[in-house]
Amino acid sequence: VSPSGGGRAERLAARLGERGIDSLLVTSLVNVEYLTGFTGTNAACLVSGEQRVFFTDFRYAERAAELSGDWTVEVISGDWLEGLGASLSGRVGIEDDRITVRTAHRLREALPAGCELADAGGEVEALRRIKDDAEIAAIARAAALTDEIYLEVFERGLVGRTEADIAAFVQARMREHGAEPSFPPIVAAGPNGALPHAEPGPRVIGTDELVVLDMGAKLDGYCSDCTRTVATGEVDARAAEIYGVVLAANELALDAVSAGARAAELDAVARNLIDEAGYGELFGHGLGHGVGLEVHEAPRLGRRSDDVLVERDVVTVEPGIYLAGICGVRIEDLVVVGAGGVELNLSGLPKTLSIVS
Ligand code: ZN
Ligand code: ZN
């Protein structure tokens, strides 16, 4: 997916005045990719009202010549940060949330007289929230592939296999489809399901337990993320009850998703329902997160988030309940935010408790 001409850099430039900076030095590679389409390992760019400068080193000089948009390419030879610093002027914003203190320090030392740096992180991330049609299509393809692999996993069966075996199968199938996992898949059976970030291990999946599967693909640069919890037979009344509570929380929160909704309030919609069912203490993470070039990006849907949803945000809604030592349930959908509600739910798998043996 190549960025739509210079539109992204222009939208970025339009935001800089509000931050009180003349230009923004973009050093985060994923942000550079978003602005320019470049996917190499060393680059930066400088955006101001008039300037679009792309910096890289000699290894990428040829590729840089093929960038879309109006980028002036500067190939830095010698020390990278000295070269970058020397090219700056005026009041330059840096991505202080992405850059190390050491890098900022070295950059400052290389600045010409009269030039100063100012913290201005989060600007490209804010732009990245609003996905264009091509980006939504790419995320939808990654989500569809994930659904397809889920079905293969269920068809192959869970009982008698180890968590690690299933995770390895998922990774292999993604690669066979020209994708890669957007994060290491989670396969957590029985009591392991109570650990939200469980690492798949040698545990053999038994009958009559809950299994939490959380996976996503990265395809054409864009990520997906989906969690389903299934039963490997008949589960006890409490496990079934917890499943019902998490599903109700997932659906209630999805109903509350729309542009203008406050992320903290969405989190509260799910959290209050889980609270009232008596499991409030056991929902130990936020409701969800944005997904795009990165599997975790803005906005953040959680208790302490200040974010407000906008149209074309792509976010997860993933409440969970984790009963230490016993089991866990998480149900995660990936949705496109619309003006009046969920525009599109990209997670196509059913959510009623399925039995997979
Ligand atoms: Zn997930
Ligand atoms: Zn997620």
PDB file of C-alpha atoms and ligand atoms in Angstrom, residues 183 186 213-216 224-227 289 295-296 316 318 330 332, ligand 1:
ATOM      1  CA  PHE A 183       2.544 -10.350  17.040  1.00  0.00           C
ATOM      2  CA  ILE A 186      -1.323 -16.551  21.896  1.00  0.00           C
ATOM      3  CA  LEU A 213      -6.559 -17.797  20.948  1.00  0.00           C
ATOM      4  CA  ASP A 214      -5.311 -14.317  20.056  1.00  0.00           C
ATOM      5  CA  MET A 215      -3.650 -13.724  16.728  1.00  0.00           C
ATOM      6  CA  GLY A 216      -3.245 -11.335  13.846  1.00  0.00           C
ATOM      7  CA  SER A 224      -5.009  -7.366  12.120  1.00  0.00           C
ATOM      8  CA  ASP A 225      -5.814  -8.582  15.629  1.00  0.00           C
ATOM      9  CA  CYS A 226      -8.535 -11.007  16.743  1.00  0.00           C
ATOM     10  CA  THR A 227      -9.229 -13.076  19.853  1.00  0.00           C
ATOM     11  CA  HIS A 289      -6.382  -0.153  20.934  1.00  0.00           C
ATOM     12  CA  VAL A 295      -0.740  -3.776  15.873  1.00  0.00           C
ATOM     13  CA  HIS A 296      -0.883  -1.407  18.843  1.00  0.00           C
ATOM     14  CA  THR A 316     -10.184  -3.440  18.796  1.00  0.00           C
ATOM     15  CA  GLU A 318     -11.506  -6.861  23.641  1.00  0.00           C
ATOM     16  CA  ARG A 330     -11.328 -12.784  25.985  1.00  0.00           C
ATOM     17  CA  GLU A 332     -11.741  -9.348  20.518  1.00  0.00           C
TER      18      GLU A 332
HETATM   19 ZN    ZN B   1      -5.365  -9.510  20.193  1.00  0.00          ZN
END
